[in-house]
mmCIF file of C-alpha atoms in Angstrom:
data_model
loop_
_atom_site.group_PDB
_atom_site.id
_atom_site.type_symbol
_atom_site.label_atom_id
_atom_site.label_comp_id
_atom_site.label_asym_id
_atom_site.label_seq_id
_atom_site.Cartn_x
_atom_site.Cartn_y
_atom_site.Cartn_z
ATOM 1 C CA UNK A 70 0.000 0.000 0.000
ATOM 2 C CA UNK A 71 1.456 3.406 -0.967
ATOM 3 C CA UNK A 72 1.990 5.522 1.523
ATOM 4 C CA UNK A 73 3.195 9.261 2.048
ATOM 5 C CA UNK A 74 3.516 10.882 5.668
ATOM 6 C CA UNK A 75 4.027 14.791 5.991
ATOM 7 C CA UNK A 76 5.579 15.971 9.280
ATOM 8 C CA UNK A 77 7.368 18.876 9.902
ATOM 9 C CA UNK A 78 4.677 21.671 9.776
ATOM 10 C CA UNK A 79 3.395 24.704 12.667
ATOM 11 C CA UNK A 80 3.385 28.131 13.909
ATOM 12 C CA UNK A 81 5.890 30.110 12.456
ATOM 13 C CA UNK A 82 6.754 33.931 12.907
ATOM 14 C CA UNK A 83 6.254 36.100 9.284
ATOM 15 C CA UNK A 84 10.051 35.814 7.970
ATOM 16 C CA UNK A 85 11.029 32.382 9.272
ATOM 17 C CA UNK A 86 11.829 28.950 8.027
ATOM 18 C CA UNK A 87 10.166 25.667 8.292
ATOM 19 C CA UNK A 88 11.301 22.617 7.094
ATOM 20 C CA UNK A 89 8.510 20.382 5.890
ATOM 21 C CA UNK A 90 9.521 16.251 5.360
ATOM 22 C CA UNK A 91 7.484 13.566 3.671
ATOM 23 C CA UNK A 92 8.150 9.645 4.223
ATOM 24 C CA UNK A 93 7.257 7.701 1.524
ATOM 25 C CA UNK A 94 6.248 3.895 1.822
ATOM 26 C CA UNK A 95 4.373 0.376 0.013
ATOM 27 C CA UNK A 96 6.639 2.032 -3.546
ATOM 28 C CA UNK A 97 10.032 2.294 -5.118
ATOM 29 C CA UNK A 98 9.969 5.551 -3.669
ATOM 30 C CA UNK A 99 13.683 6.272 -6.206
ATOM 31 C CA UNK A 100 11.422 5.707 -9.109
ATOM 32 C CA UNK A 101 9.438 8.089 -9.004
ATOM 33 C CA UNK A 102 8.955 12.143 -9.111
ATOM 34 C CA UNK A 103 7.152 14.170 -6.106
ATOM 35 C CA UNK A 104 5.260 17.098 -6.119
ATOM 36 C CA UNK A 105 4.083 19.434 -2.968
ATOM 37 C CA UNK A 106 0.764 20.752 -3.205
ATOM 38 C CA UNK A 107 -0.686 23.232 -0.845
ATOM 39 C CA UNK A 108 -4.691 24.416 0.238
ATOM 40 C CA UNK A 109 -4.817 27.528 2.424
ATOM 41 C CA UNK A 110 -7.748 27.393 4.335
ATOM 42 C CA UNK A 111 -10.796 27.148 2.992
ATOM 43 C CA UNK A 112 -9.244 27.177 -0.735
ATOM 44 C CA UNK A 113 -8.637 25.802 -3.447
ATOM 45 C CA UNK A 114 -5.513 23.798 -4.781
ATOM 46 C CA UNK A 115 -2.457 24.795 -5.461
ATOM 47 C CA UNK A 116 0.646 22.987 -6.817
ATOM 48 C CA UNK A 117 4.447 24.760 -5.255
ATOM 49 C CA UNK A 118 7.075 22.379 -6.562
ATOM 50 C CA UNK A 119 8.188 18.947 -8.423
ATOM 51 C CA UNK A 120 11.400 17.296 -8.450
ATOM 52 C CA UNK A 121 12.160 14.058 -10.676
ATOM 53 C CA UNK A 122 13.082 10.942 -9.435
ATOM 54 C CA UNK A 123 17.233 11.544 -9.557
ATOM 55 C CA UNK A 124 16.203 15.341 -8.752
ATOM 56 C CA UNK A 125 17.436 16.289 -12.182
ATOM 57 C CA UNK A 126 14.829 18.559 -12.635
ATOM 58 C CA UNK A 127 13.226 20.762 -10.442
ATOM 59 C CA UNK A 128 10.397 23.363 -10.829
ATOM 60 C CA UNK A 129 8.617 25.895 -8.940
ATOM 61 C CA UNK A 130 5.850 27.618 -9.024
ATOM 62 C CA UNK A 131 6.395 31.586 -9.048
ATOM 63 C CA UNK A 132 4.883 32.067 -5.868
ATOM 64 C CA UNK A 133 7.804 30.269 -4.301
ATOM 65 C CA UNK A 134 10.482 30.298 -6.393
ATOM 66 C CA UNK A 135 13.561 32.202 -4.895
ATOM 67 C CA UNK A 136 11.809 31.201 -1.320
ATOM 68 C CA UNK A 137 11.501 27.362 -0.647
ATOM 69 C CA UNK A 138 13.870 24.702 -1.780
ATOM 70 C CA UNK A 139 12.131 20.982 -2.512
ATOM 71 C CA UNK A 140 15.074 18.315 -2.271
ATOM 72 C CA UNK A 141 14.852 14.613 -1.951
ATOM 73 C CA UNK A 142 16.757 11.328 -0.242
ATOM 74 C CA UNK A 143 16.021 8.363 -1.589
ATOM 75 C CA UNK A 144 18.257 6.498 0.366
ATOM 76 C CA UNK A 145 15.769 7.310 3.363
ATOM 77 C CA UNK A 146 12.902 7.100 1.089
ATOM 78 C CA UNK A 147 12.246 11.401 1.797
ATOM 79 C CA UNK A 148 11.094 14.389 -0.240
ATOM 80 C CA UNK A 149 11.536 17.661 1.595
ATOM 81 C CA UNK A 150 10.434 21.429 1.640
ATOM 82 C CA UNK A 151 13.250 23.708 3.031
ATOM 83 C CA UNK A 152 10.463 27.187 2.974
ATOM 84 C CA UNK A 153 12.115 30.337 4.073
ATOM 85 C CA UNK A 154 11.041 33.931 4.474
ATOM 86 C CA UNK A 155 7.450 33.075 5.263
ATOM 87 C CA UNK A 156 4.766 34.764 4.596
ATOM 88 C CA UNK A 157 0.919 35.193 5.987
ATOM 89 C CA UNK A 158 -0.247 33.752 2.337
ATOM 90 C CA UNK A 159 2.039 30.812 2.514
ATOM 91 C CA UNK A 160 -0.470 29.620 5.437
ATOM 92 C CA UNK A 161 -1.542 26.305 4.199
ATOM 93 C CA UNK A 162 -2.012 22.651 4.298
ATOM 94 C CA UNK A 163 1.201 21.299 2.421
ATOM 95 C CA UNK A 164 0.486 17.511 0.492
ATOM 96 C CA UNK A 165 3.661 15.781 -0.352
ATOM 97 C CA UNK A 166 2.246 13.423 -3.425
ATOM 98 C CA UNK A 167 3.472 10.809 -6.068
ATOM 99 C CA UNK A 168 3.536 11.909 -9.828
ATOM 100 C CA UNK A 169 2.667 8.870 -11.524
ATOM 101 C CA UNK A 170 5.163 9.325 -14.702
ATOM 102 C CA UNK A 171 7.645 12.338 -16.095
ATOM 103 C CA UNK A 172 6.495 15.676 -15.399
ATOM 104 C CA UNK A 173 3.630 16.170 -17.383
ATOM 105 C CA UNK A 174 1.643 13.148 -15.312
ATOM 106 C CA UNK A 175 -0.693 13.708 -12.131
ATOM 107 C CA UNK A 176 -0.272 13.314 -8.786
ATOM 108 C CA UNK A 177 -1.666 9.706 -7.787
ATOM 109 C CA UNK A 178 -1.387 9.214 -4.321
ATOM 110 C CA UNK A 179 -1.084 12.070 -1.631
ATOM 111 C CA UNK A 180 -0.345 12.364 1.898
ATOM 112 C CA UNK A 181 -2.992 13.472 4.544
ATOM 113 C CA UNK A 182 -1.050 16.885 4.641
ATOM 114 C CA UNK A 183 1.111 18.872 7.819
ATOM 115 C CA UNK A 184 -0.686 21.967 8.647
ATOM 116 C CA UNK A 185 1.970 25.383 8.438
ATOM 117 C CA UNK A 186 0.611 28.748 9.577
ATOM 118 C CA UNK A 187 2.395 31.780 9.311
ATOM 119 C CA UNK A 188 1.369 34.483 11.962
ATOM 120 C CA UNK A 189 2.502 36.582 14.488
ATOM 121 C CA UNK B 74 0.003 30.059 -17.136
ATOM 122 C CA UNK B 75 -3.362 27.768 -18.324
ATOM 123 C CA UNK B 76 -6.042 29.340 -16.057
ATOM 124 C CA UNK B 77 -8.932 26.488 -15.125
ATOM 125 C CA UNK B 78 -12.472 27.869 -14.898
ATOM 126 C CA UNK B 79 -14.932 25.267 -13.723
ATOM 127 C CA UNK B 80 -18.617 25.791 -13.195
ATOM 128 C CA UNK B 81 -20.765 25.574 -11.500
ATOM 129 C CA UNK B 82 -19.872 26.653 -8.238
ATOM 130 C CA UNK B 83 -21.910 24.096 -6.480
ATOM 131 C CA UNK B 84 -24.384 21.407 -7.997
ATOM 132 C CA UNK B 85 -27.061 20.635 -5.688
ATOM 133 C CA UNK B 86 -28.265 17.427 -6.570
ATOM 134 C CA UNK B 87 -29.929 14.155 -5.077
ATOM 135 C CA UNK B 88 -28.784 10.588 -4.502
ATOM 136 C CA UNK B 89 -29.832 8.533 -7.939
ATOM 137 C CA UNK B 90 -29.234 11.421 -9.997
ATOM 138 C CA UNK B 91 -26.446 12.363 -13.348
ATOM 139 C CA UNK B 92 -23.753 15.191 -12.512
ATOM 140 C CA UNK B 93 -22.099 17.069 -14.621
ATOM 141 C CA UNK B 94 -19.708 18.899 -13.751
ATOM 142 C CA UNK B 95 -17.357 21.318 -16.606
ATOM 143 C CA UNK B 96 -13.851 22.633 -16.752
ATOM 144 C CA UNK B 97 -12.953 25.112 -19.147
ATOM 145 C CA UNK B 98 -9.421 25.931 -19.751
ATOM 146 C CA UNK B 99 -7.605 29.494 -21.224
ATOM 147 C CA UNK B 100 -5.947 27.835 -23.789
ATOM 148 C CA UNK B 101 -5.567 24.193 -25.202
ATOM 149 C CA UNK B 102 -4.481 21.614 -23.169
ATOM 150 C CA UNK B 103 -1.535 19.441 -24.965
ATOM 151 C CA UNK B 104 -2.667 15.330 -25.251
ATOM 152 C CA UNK B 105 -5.611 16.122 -22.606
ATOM 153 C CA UNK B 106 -3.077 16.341 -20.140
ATOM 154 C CA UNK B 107 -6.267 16.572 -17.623
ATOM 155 C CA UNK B 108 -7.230 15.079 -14.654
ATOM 156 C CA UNK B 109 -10.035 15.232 -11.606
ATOM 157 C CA UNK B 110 -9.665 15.214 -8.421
ATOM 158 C CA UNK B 111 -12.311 14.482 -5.603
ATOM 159 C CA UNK B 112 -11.644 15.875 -1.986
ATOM 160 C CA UNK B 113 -14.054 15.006 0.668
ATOM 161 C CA UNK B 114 -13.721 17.221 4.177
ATOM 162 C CA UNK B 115 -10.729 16.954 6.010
ATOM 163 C CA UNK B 116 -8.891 15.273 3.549
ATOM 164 C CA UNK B 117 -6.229 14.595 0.952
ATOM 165 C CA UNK B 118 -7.560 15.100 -3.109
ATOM 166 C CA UNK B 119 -7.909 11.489 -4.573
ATOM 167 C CA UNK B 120 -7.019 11.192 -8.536
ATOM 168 C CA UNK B 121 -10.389 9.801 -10.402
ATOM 169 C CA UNK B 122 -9.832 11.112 -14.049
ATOM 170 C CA UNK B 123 -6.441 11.449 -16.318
ATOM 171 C CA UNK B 124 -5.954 12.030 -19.540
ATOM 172 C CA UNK B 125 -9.211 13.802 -19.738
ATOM 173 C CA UNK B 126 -10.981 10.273 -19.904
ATOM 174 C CA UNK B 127 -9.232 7.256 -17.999
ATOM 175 C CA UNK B 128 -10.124 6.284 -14.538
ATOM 176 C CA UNK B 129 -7.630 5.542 -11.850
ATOM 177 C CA UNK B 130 -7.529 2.866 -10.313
ATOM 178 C CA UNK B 131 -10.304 2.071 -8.184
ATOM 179 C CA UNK B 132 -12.509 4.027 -9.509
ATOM 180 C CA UNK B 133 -15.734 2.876 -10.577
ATOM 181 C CA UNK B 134 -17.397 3.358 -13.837
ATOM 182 C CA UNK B 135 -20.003 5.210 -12.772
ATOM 183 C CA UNK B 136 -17.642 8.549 -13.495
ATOM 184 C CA UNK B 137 -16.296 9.161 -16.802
ATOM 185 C CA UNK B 138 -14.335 11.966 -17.947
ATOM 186 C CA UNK B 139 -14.623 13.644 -21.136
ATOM 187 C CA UNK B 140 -13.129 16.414 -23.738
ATOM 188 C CA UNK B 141 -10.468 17.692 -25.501
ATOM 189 C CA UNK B 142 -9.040 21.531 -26.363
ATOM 190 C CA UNK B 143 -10.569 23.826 -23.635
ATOM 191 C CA UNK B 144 -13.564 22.332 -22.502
ATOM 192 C CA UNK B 145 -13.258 18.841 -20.735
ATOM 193 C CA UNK B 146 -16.830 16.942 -18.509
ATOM 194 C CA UNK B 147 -16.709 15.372 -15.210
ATOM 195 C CA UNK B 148 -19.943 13.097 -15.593
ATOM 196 C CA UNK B 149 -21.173 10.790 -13.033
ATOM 197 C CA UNK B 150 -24.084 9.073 -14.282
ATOM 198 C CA UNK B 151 -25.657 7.543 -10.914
ATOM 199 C CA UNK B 152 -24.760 9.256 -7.506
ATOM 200 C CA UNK B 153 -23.923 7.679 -4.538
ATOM 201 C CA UNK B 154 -23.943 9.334 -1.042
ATOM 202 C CA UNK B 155 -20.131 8.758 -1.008
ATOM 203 C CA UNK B 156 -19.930 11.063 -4.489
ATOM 204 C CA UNK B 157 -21.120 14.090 -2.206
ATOM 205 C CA UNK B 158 -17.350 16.066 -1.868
ATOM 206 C CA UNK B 159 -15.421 18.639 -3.573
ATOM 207 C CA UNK B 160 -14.256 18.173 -7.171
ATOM 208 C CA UNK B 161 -10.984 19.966 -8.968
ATOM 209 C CA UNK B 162 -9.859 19.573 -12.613
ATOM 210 C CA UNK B 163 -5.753 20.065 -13.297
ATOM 211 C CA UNK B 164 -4.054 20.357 -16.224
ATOM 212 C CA UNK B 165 -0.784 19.281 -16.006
ATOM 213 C CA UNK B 166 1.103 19.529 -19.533
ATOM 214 C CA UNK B 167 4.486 19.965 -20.509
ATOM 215 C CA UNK B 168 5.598 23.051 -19.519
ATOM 216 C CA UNK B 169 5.002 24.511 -15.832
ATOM 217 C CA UNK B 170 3.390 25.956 -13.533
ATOM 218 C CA UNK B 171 0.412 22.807 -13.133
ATOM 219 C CA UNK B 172 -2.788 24.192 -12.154
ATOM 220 C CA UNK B 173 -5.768 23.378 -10.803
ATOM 221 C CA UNK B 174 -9.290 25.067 -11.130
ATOM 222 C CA UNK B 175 -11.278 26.591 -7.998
ATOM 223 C CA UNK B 176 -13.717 23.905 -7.374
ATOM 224 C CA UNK B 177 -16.878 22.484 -7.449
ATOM 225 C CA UNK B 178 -18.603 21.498 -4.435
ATOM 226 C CA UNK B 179 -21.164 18.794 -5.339
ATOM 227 C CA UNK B 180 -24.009 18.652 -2.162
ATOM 228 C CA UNK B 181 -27.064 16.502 -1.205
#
């Protein structure tokens, strides 16, 4: 069974860093690319980053870029979100999830999400 | 960026009864590079449609997905009390960013 477990989220200042991890399971987790997805609250969705499977390529979306970091370990079977200067809008429910092929595939199978909010 | 519009807002509908549900997109989609998504309360989206008209796994064939261009259909023909949720279309194509549209809340 195909698993993905978020951890790392909270209460962060405005301008600080969080460091979101997701633990992958039931797959060969090295075979495949990940994507993070956020939902603020009450919203819609909204996809932040994808890495491939030998983190060859990486993309952001613009409202990150320059700000959070995705990097992977497959050795521990991990995808990661390194998110610095933190805003109020980057309050959210962050989804680690599978991409079932290259790039241009959807996400198949998604975490339950780690809650980050952003306030003072 | 390919901006999703979907409509409507919210379908109020009964148990029994056909849904349809649209997503229209700014500009053509490449090889209906399109999927749905249902979300239920509390929590994680669950893939039911991609490439505009192939179920995931699972998923029963009760929902079918149609289209091609800028204007793809999220039809299920018979709902069930456990189709009552959230549903997003995403287009997810070759170049980035991947988006998703704003909704559509499907209620009893």
């Amino acid at each position: 069974e195909v698993q993905l477990v978020e951890s790392g989220g909270g209460l962060v200042q405005p301008g600080g860093s969080l460091r979101l991890s997701c633990v992958a399971s039931g797959f060969t987790f090295s075979s495949y690319s990940m994507s993070w997805v956020r939902q603020a609250p009450e919203k819609g969705l909204e996809w932040i980053s994808y890495i491939s499977s030998s983190s060859n390529t990486i993309f952001y979306a613009d409202s990150v870029r320059g700000r959070f970091t995705i990097s992977r370990d497959n050795a521990k079977n991990s995808l990661y979100l390194q998110m610095n200067s933190l805003r109020a809008e980057d309050t959210a429910v962050y989804y680690c999830a599978r991409v079932s092929g290259v790039y241009y595939s959807p996400e198949d199978y998604w975490g339950q999400g780690t809650l980050v909010t952003v306030s003072s | 960026e390919i901006v999703l519009t979907q409509s409507p807002g919210t379908l109020s509908l009964s148990p029994g009864e056909r849904a349809t549900l649209s997503c229209r997109a700014s500009q053509s989609v490449s090889n209906s590079y399109l999927a749905w998504y249902q979300q239920k309360p509390g929590q994680a989206p669950r893939l039911l449609i991609y490439g505009a008209s192939s179920r995931a796994t699972g998923i029963p064939d009760r929902l079918s997905g149609s289209g091609s261009g800028t204007d793809f259909t999220l039809t299920i023909s018979r709902l069930e009390p456990e189709d009552f949720a959230v549903y997003y279309c995403q287009q997810y194509g070759r170049s980035p960013p991947k988006t998703f549209g704003q909704g559509t809340k499907l209620e009893i």
